[in-house]
Amino acid sequence: MGFRKDFLWGGAVAAHQLEGGWDQGGKGPSIADVMTAGGNGIPRRITDGVLPGENYPNHEAIDFYHHYKEDIALFAEMGFKAFRTSIAWSRIYPNGDDAVPNEEGLKFYDDMFDTMHKYGIEPVITLQHFEMPYHLAKQYNGFMDKRCIDFFVTFAKTCFERYKGKVKYWMTFNEINNQAACETAHHMLQEGAVLTTDDNPDNQFMMYQSGINELIASAKAVQIGHAIDANNMIGCMIGFVPVYPATCNPKDMMEYTAANHRKYWFADVQCTGIIPGYLEKYWERKGYKIDLTDEEREEIRKGKVDYAGFSYYMSMTTAWREGNDEYDFNEQANEARHVVSDVVKNPYLKCSDWGWPIDPLGLRYSLNWFTDRYHLPMMIVENGLGAYDKKEADGSVNDDYRIAYLRNHIEAMREAVNEDGVDLLGYQMWAPIDIVSASTGEMDKRYGFIYVNKNNAGEGDLSRSKKKSFDWYKHVIETNGEEL
Ligand code: BG6
């Protein structure tokens, strides 16, 4: 009973959200570098390049670029077996289409991985986590252009070759499916470096075309990664928000099915190698002529992932609505494009301060959903609570709410292992140290076991200190999840 002996307990972050050093060591600007700070309920703006006078929180972030040794030492103190981060693509290829990689960038990650191994921490690496080189967005419109497939594959090959023997666990694209349900300018830029506006009627077509191109790139990278090192385990990374039907009305069940198709077709493709029939039919109905050749379909078939990585923060509930084609429903209502939302409130769940429904049992359901659909090993690569933390006069942060959130989720995950027999490789909590929020650009939306002295206004000396949850998680790892 219990978690496997080599269970990968750890934490997850992404390069752009903590490294800073946005223009140091030969790094080029990434798409994250043109996103301004938003706020709770206030969207981030995308500027036309890096403009003077704007506030770009990712430029400095928490300066992990210069602090990674002390931060990794703190993770080691908690007993981490794994640490998930990403390789900032524009540190390696500053423009994305460069002929040769940037040695200084490659060396930075060599040193970082060596530091992890010194403590017996296994790197879990994402290749593209919302941080494509900005030049690829500006010059090519990102993955709308097939040439970006080759640029990504070159970047992936460079990383697989360079870090052979140092990195075994990889993921190709972070939350590749987020764009599917939202189709906003923010998501289209984050996931595929596609520049658009919220009200562009072509967003959905572009989402399918750029998404297919990313999937081809992912499948090619998986094959190259296996050829370079047969030990490589290369996964997908799905932003998983399990869908619940609002009632047992059969129409709600069909809406639930449609929402699963709409949100998780990326997972179906990456885990099975097949373009699902429901997708082909939808393209046909919409008149979308997706550029996807037989050779590319074959690449997708051959490039199935080894494990299903997914993030889990919340669940969602959908309902059928009179007079609407279920496939035109969207997770996010968009009045400008006459898109109606099918998302309804779940009366059984409470929400976080940012309105994210808190649902530990949904994690057990998610592990079963993936197992029933794909029968692959899994890794939870993100799970955590963004909250307002209060630093007391004595410097302590008593984040009992964070401990409660994580305890309940780990308990649900343990039940999935013990009772349902799911094959789980590890758990990467998001994010072990306070970092810049991806959706809002805030610092005050805190997830960490380690407090970083910096606020939304950018004030603070970046000093690190342990929160109450630090020792709690340390004990969880020590007892391999027995004592929560
Ligand atoms: C996931 C992303 O969507 O959720 C992370 O992979 C992100 O990059 C995390 O940080 C939490 O979201 P947020 O918006 O609170 O930072």
XYZ file of C-alpha atoms and ligand atoms in Angstrom:
500
model
C 0.000 0.000 0.000
C 1.052 3.610 -0.409
C 3.185 5.471 -2.888
C 6.010 3.724 -4.744
C 9.419 3.850 -3.048
C 10.895 6.043 -5.762
C 7.871 8.396 -5.826
C 8.959 11.760 -7.225
C 7.911 14.227 -4.518
C 8.794 17.754 -5.468
C 7.693 21.120 -6.741
C 7.174 22.837 -10.088
C 7.866 26.244 -11.583
C 8.477 27.735 -15.027
C 11.562 29.637 -16.145
C 9.807 32.876 -17.090
C 7.948 33.058 -13.757
C 11.038 32.971 -11.555
C 14.345 33.340 -13.391
C 14.343 37.017 -14.244
C 17.580 37.940 -16.051
C 15.355 38.448 -19.087
C 18.119 40.067 -21.165
C 21.167 38.522 -19.477
C 23.545 35.805 -20.622
C 22.602 36.315 -24.263
C 18.882 35.659 -23.709
C 16.426 37.121 -26.213
C 12.994 38.512 -25.285
C 10.244 35.926 -24.944
C 6.498 36.327 -25.250
C 6.322 36.534 -21.432
C 8.550 39.603 -21.601
C 5.892 41.644 -23.414
C 3.137 40.934 -20.879
C 2.416 43.667 -18.363
C 1.326 43.179 -14.770
C -2.416 42.679 -14.380
C -4.167 42.013 -11.095
C -6.892 39.932 -9.448
C -9.616 40.255 -12.100
C -7.514 42.639 -14.223
C -6.086 41.097 -17.398
C -2.443 41.469 -18.417
C -1.828 43.543 -21.546
C 0.340 42.432 -24.440
C 2.545 45.242 -25.754
C 4.102 45.563 -29.183
C 7.597 44.627 -28.058
C 9.226 45.775 -24.820
C 8.170 49.409 -24.344
C 9.631 52.013 -21.974
C 7.497 52.947 -18.966
C 5.591 49.641 -18.834
C 5.740 47.231 -15.879
C 6.864 43.751 -16.984
C 6.973 41.541 -13.870
C 8.769 38.640 -15.568
C 11.840 40.746 -16.362
C 13.164 40.382 -12.851
C 10.693 37.884 -11.387
C 12.401 36.511 -8.237
C 15.863 36.525 -9.821
C 16.283 32.757 -9.605
C 18.889 33.337 -12.322
C 21.238 34.503 -9.564
C 19.639 32.702 -6.580
C 19.103 29.170 -7.899
C 21.821 27.603 -5.745
C 20.333 28.818 -2.454
C 16.782 28.050 -3.632
C 17.628 24.503 -4.680
C 19.390 24.025 -1.322
C 16.083 24.937 0.368
C 14.192 22.431 -1.818
C 16.785 19.827 -0.823
C 16.187 20.668 2.834
C 12.533 19.743 2.305
C 13.730 16.440 0.865
C 12.680 17.035 -2.753
C 13.215 14.027 -5.014
C 12.344 16.052 -8.117
C 12.108 19.634 -9.267
C 10.175 20.664 -12.335
C 11.179 23.742 -14.264
C 11.413 24.735 -17.914
C 14.256 25.659 -20.215
C 13.662 29.210 -21.432
C 13.763 28.693 -25.199
C 15.076 32.227 -25.808
C 18.089 31.575 -23.530
C 19.097 28.790 -25.900
C 17.914 30.285 -29.203
C 17.457 34.026 -28.500
C 15.364 34.585 -31.635
C 14.101 31.056 -32.103
C 15.381 30.806 -35.679
C 19.102 31.268 -34.936
C 21.611 29.023 -36.705
C 23.510 28.113 -33.533
C 22.513 27.898 -29.867
C 23.701 30.318 -27.222
C 26.412 28.550 -25.215
C 25.949 30.758 -22.158
C 22.301 29.740 -21.932
C 23.115 26.049 -22.317
C 25.775 26.326 -19.622
C 23.326 27.984 -17.209
C 21.071 24.908 -17.281
C 24.064 22.549 -17.081
C 25.025 24.204 -13.817
C 21.441 24.192 -12.562
C 20.978 20.466 -13.291
C 24.356 19.687 -11.665
C 23.203 21.538 -8.547
C 20.009 19.458 -8.451
C 21.919 16.185 -8.862
C 24.277 17.170 -6.057
C 21.236 16.807 -3.764
C 19.762 13.766 -5.517
C 16.999 15.872 -7.083
C 15.721 14.615 -10.443
C 15.032 17.396 -12.967
C 11.599 17.244 -14.649
C 11.845 19.539 -17.630
C 9.276 21.332 -19.774
C 10.534 22.499 -23.142
C 7.923 25.176 -23.851
C 6.199 26.772 -20.880
C 4.516 29.977 -22.161
C 7.887 31.446 -23.184
C 8.567 31.174 -26.917
C 11.038 33.669 -28.350
C 9.092 36.870 -29.120
C 10.723 37.057 -32.533
C 8.810 33.898 -33.552
C 5.527 35.586 -32.642
C 6.359 38.805 -34.434
C 8.045 37.396 -37.508
C 6.120 34.157 -38.109
C 2.926 34.492 -36.054
C 4.169 31.551 -34.012
C 2.775 28.105 -34.699
C 0.506 29.403 -37.452
C 3.660 29.029 -39.537
C 4.875 25.468 -40.157
C 8.501 26.640 -39.940
C 8.018 26.939 -36.174
C 7.677 23.154 -36.072
C 11.301 22.866 -37.222
C 12.489 25.600 -34.871
C 10.935 23.776 -31.929
C 12.356 20.426 -33.011
C 15.845 21.950 -33.334
C 15.515 23.459 -29.858
C 14.297 20.125 -28.414
C 17.107 18.173 -30.125
C 19.720 20.597 -28.781
C 18.365 20.075 -25.250
C 18.073 16.274 -25.522
C 21.675 16.041 -26.764
C 23.176 18.481 -24.330
C 21.435 17.190 -21.207
C 21.608 13.472 -22.014
C 22.280 11.630 -18.762
C 21.257 14.653 -16.694
C 17.563 14.845 -17.565
C 15.295 11.831 -18.006
C 11.780 13.265 -17.491
C 10.611 15.724 -20.151
C 7.425 17.397 -21.264
C 7.033 19.067 -24.649
C 4.438 21.865 -24.216
C 2.990 23.160 -20.963
C -0.808 23.082 -20.755
C -0.955 22.775 -24.517
C -4.743 22.627 -24.338
C -5.448 25.911 -22.527
C -5.997 27.735 -25.801
C -8.702 25.219 -26.782
C -11.312 26.383 -24.376
C -10.479 30.056 -24.152
C -9.215 31.252 -27.522
C -8.291 34.635 -26.089
C -5.344 36.758 -27.222
C -3.600 35.932 -23.937
C -3.885 32.163 -24.385
C -3.137 32.206 -28.094
C 0.107 34.027 -27.359
C 1.064 31.949 -24.313
C 0.569 28.553 -25.876
C 1.426 29.057 -29.528
C 3.007 32.522 -29.885
C 0.084 33.550 -32.105
C -0.639 37.292 -32.054
C -4.342 38.087 -32.208
C -7.077 40.048 -30.438
C -9.885 38.760 -28.220
C -12.567 39.649 -30.758
C -10.914 38.121 -33.833
C -13.519 35.784 -35.415
C -10.668 33.612 -36.770
C -9.359 32.712 -33.317
C -10.955 29.302 -33.290
C -9.628 28.296 -36.694
C -6.176 29.593 -35.749
C -6.313 27.686 -32.478
C -6.934 24.428 -34.363
C -4.254 25.085 -36.995
C -1.541 26.284 -34.618
C -2.525 23.553 -32.151
C -2.112 20.869 -34.811
C 1.286 22.310 -35.715
C 2.330 22.177 -32.062
C 1.185 18.569 -31.864
C 3.280 17.678 -34.914
C 6.255 19.438 -33.290
C 5.622 17.567 -30.036
C 5.391 14.182 -31.787
C 8.609 14.789 -33.721
C 10.393 15.838 -30.529
C 9.208 12.677 -28.749
C 10.710 10.520 -31.503
C 14.002 12.413 -31.531
C 14.189 12.322 -27.739
C 13.795 8.526 -27.785
C 16.408 8.134 -30.526
C 18.934 10.214 -28.555
C 18.341 8.359 -25.289
C 16.076 5.332 -24.985
C 15.772 6.054 -21.240
C 14.020 9.358 -21.831
C 10.473 9.530 -20.521
C 8.670 12.208 -22.517
C 5.217 13.289 -21.487
C 2.434 15.610 -22.473
C 1.353 18.363 -20.092
C -2.380 18.932 -19.991
C -4.046 21.719 -18.029
C -6.700 19.448 -16.547
C -9.925 20.878 -15.201
C -12.296 17.899 -14.984
C -15.757 18.594 -16.317
C -18.872 17.675 -14.346
C -22.372 17.639 -15.873
C -24.687 20.012 -13.981
C -27.433 17.368 -13.697
C -28.305 13.858 -14.880
C -30.314 15.342 -17.761
C -29.002 13.355 -20.781
C -28.531 16.686 -22.561
C -26.163 17.791 -19.797
C -24.293 14.500 -20.256
C -23.884 15.220 -23.962
C -22.757 18.740 -23.151
C -20.250 17.202 -20.729
C -18.995 14.945 -23.533
C -18.695 17.895 -25.896
C -16.812 19.923 -23.289
C -14.376 17.030 -22.823
C -13.808 16.882 -26.577
C -13.360 20.622 -26.817
C -10.927 20.829 -23.903
C -8.997 17.572 -24.174
C -8.608 16.769 -27.858
C -4.932 17.680 -27.426
C -4.572 14.926 -24.798
C -6.385 12.432 -27.037
C -3.912 13.148 -29.845
C -0.756 13.068 -27.711
C -1.703 9.938 -25.745
C -3.219 7.856 -28.569
C -1.489 9.185 -31.706
C -4.876 9.437 -33.404
C -6.812 12.466 -34.637
C -10.222 11.712 -33.111
C -13.285 11.397 -35.325
C -15.225 14.022 -33.362
C -12.537 16.546 -34.290
C -12.558 15.769 -38.013
C -16.362 16.073 -38.016
C -16.240 19.404 -36.223
C -13.720 20.826 -38.729
C -15.971 19.581 -41.522
C -19.077 21.273 -40.036
C -17.191 24.518 -39.544
C -15.602 24.441 -42.983
C -12.107 24.590 -41.434
C -9.482 23.425 -43.919
C -6.756 22.339 -41.555
C -3.355 21.898 -43.175
C -2.417 18.406 -41.994
C -0.738 16.031 -44.432
C -0.672 12.216 -44.352
C 3.051 12.350 -43.469
C 2.258 14.630 -40.531
C -0.492 12.274 -39.355
C 2.082 9.507 -39.422
C 4.478 11.598 -37.314
C 1.691 12.134 -34.792
C 0.977 8.390 -34.738
C 4.654 7.584 -34.091
C 5.168 10.318 -31.504
C 2.893 9.186 -28.685
C 3.966 10.252 -25.208
C 5.331 7.918 -22.515
C 3.330 9.335 -19.651
C 0.473 11.728 -19.036
C 1.580 14.794 -17.113
C -1.145 17.147 -15.984
C -1.828 20.100 -13.731
C -4.779 20.106 -11.365
C -6.173 23.116 -9.519
C -9.963 22.885 -9.829
C -12.940 21.276 -11.520
C -15.692 22.900 -13.582
C -19.349 22.234 -14.235
C -21.200 22.598 -17.512
C -24.852 22.690 -18.509
C -26.657 22.362 -21.815
C -28.406 25.571 -22.882
C -31.484 25.822 -25.052
C -30.886 26.899 -28.632
C -27.116 26.536 -28.800
C -24.899 24.187 -30.705
C -22.963 22.588 -27.882
C -19.642 22.851 -29.706
C -19.952 26.604 -29.975
C -20.097 26.922 -26.235
C -16.960 28.199 -24.683
C -15.366 28.090 -21.288
C -15.071 31.830 -21.404
C -18.021 33.834 -22.681
C -16.996 36.252 -25.410
C -19.694 38.762 -26.256
C -17.752 40.307 -29.124
C -17.735 36.941 -30.894
C -21.219 35.898 -29.689
C -19.740 32.967 -27.844
C -21.878 31.708 -24.979
C -20.410 30.059 -21.911
C -21.691 26.671 -20.771
C -19.946 26.911 -17.402
C -22.164 27.039 -14.335
C -21.414 27.376 -10.652
C -20.954 24.198 -8.646
C -22.977 24.743 -5.447
C -20.952 22.075 -3.588
C -17.598 23.828 -3.850
C -15.966 26.876 -2.311
C -13.578 29.047 -4.307
C -10.101 30.482 -3.724
C -9.592 34.257 -3.506
C -9.146 34.191 -7.277
C -12.439 32.363 -7.853
C -10.936 28.908 -8.546
C -13.250 26.149 -7.204
C -11.442 24.001 -4.610
C -12.153 20.313 -5.149
C -9.722 17.717 -3.714
C -11.877 14.734 -4.702
C -11.718 16.032 -8.263
C -8.046 15.061 -8.253
C -8.936 11.434 -7.547
C -11.522 11.624 -10.324
C -8.883 13.127 -12.670
C -6.412 10.308 -12.026
C -9.171 7.837 -12.863
C -10.217 9.807 -15.949
C -6.687 9.652 -17.389
C -6.292 5.989 -16.509
C -9.624 4.966 -18.019
C -8.944 6.901 -21.210
C -5.220 6.267 -21.862
C -3.839 3.584 -19.513
C -0.529 5.403 -19.171
C 1.648 6.163 -16.157
C 0.901 9.651 -14.869
C 2.610 12.494 -13.112
C 0.831 15.343 -11.336
C 3.076 18.181 -12.424
C 1.179 21.083 -10.808
C -1.205 21.412 -7.875
C -1.372 24.207 -5.337
C -3.191 27.170 -3.852
C -2.637 30.799 -4.803
C -3.432 32.891 -1.715
C -2.787 36.211 0.008
C -0.215 35.486 2.710
C 0.312 37.649 5.780
C 3.786 38.114 7.141
C 3.606 38.488 10.934
C 5.766 40.927 12.915
C 8.125 38.075 13.841
C 8.537 37.199 10.157
C 6.440 34.023 10.240
C 3.735 33.144 7.707
C 1.094 30.831 9.146
C -0.356 29.413 5.966
C -2.644 26.769 7.443
C -5.049 27.228 4.497
C -2.261 26.111 2.123
C -1.466 23.096 4.278
C -5.170 22.177 4.349
C -5.468 22.486 0.558
C -2.408 20.337 -0.104
C -3.258 17.781 2.601
C -6.721 17.211 1.143
C -5.403 16.872 -2.394
C -2.579 14.515 -1.424
C -5.080 12.412 0.503
C -7.303 12.148 -2.577
C -4.268 11.230 -4.672
C -3.309 8.542 -2.122
C -6.797 7.058 -2.372
C -6.483 6.938 -6.149
C -3.236 4.972 -5.723
C -4.387 2.720 -2.883
C -8.021 2.138 -3.822
C -8.132 2.630 -7.573
C -4.661 1.308 -8.455
C -3.611 4.201 -10.678
C 0.018 4.263 -11.847
C 1.443 7.514 -10.460
C 5.103 8.484 -10.869
C 5.180 11.638 -8.796
C 3.660 14.814 -7.464
C 5.073 18.260 -8.235
C 3.415 20.865 -6.074
C 3.003 24.331 -7.663
C 5.007 26.375 -6.755
C 7.393 25.666 -3.854
C 8.621 29.265 -3.828
C 6.601 32.461 -4.460
C 6.826 33.476 -8.123
C 5.061 35.681 -10.688
C 1.532 34.486 -11.468
C 1.130 33.414 -15.091
C -2.442 34.594 -15.519
C -2.284 37.887 -13.633
C 1.414 38.813 -13.386
C 0.990 39.354 -9.646
C 3.564 38.551 -6.956
C 0.943 38.690 -4.215
C -0.827 35.596 -5.544
C 1.464 33.334 -3.545
C 1.833 29.560 -3.771
C 5.157 28.899 -2.039
C 6.505 27.090 0.985
C 9.176 29.770 0.731
C 8.178 33.414 1.008
C 9.892 35.877 -1.320
C 10.018 39.450 -0.139
C 8.590 41.235 -3.166
C 5.085 42.573 -3.781
C 2.896 43.516 -6.744
C 4.486 46.949 -6.927
C 7.902 45.315 -7.280
C 9.025 46.450 -3.811
C 11.109 44.179 -1.593
C 14.645 42.868 -1.298
C 13.900 39.398 -2.726
C 14.994 37.734 0.517
C 13.666 34.217 1.102
C 12.080 32.853 4.305
C 10.273 29.643 5.272
C 6.513 29.574 5.784
C 4.789 27.178 8.214
C 4.018 24.839 5.277
C 7.762 24.312 4.672
C 8.202 21.891 7.585
C 4.822 20.320 6.936
C 5.789 19.310 3.353
C 9.186 18.147 4.559
C 7.426 15.718 6.884
C 5.082 14.545 4.122
C 8.088 13.631 1.974
C 9.961 12.027 4.899
C 7.024 9.686 5.529
C 6.399 9.091 1.777
C 2.934 10.587 2.140
C 1.936 8.425 5.137
C 1.616 11.342 7.538
C -0.202 14.387 6.280
C -0.822 26.780 -14.737
C 0.458 27.181 -15.402
O -1.836 27.232 -15.555
O -1.181 27.353 -13.532
C 1.428 27.942 -14.523
O 1.111 26.080 -15.990
C 0.651 28.882 -13.623
O 2.354 28.594 -15.340
C -0.248 28.038 -12.733
O 1.446 29.716 -12.874
C -1.028 28.844 -11.714
O -1.677 29.898 -12.333
P -1.481 31.406 -11.870
O -2.171 32.188 -12.874
O -2.087 31.485 -10.528
O -0.012 31.651 -11.855
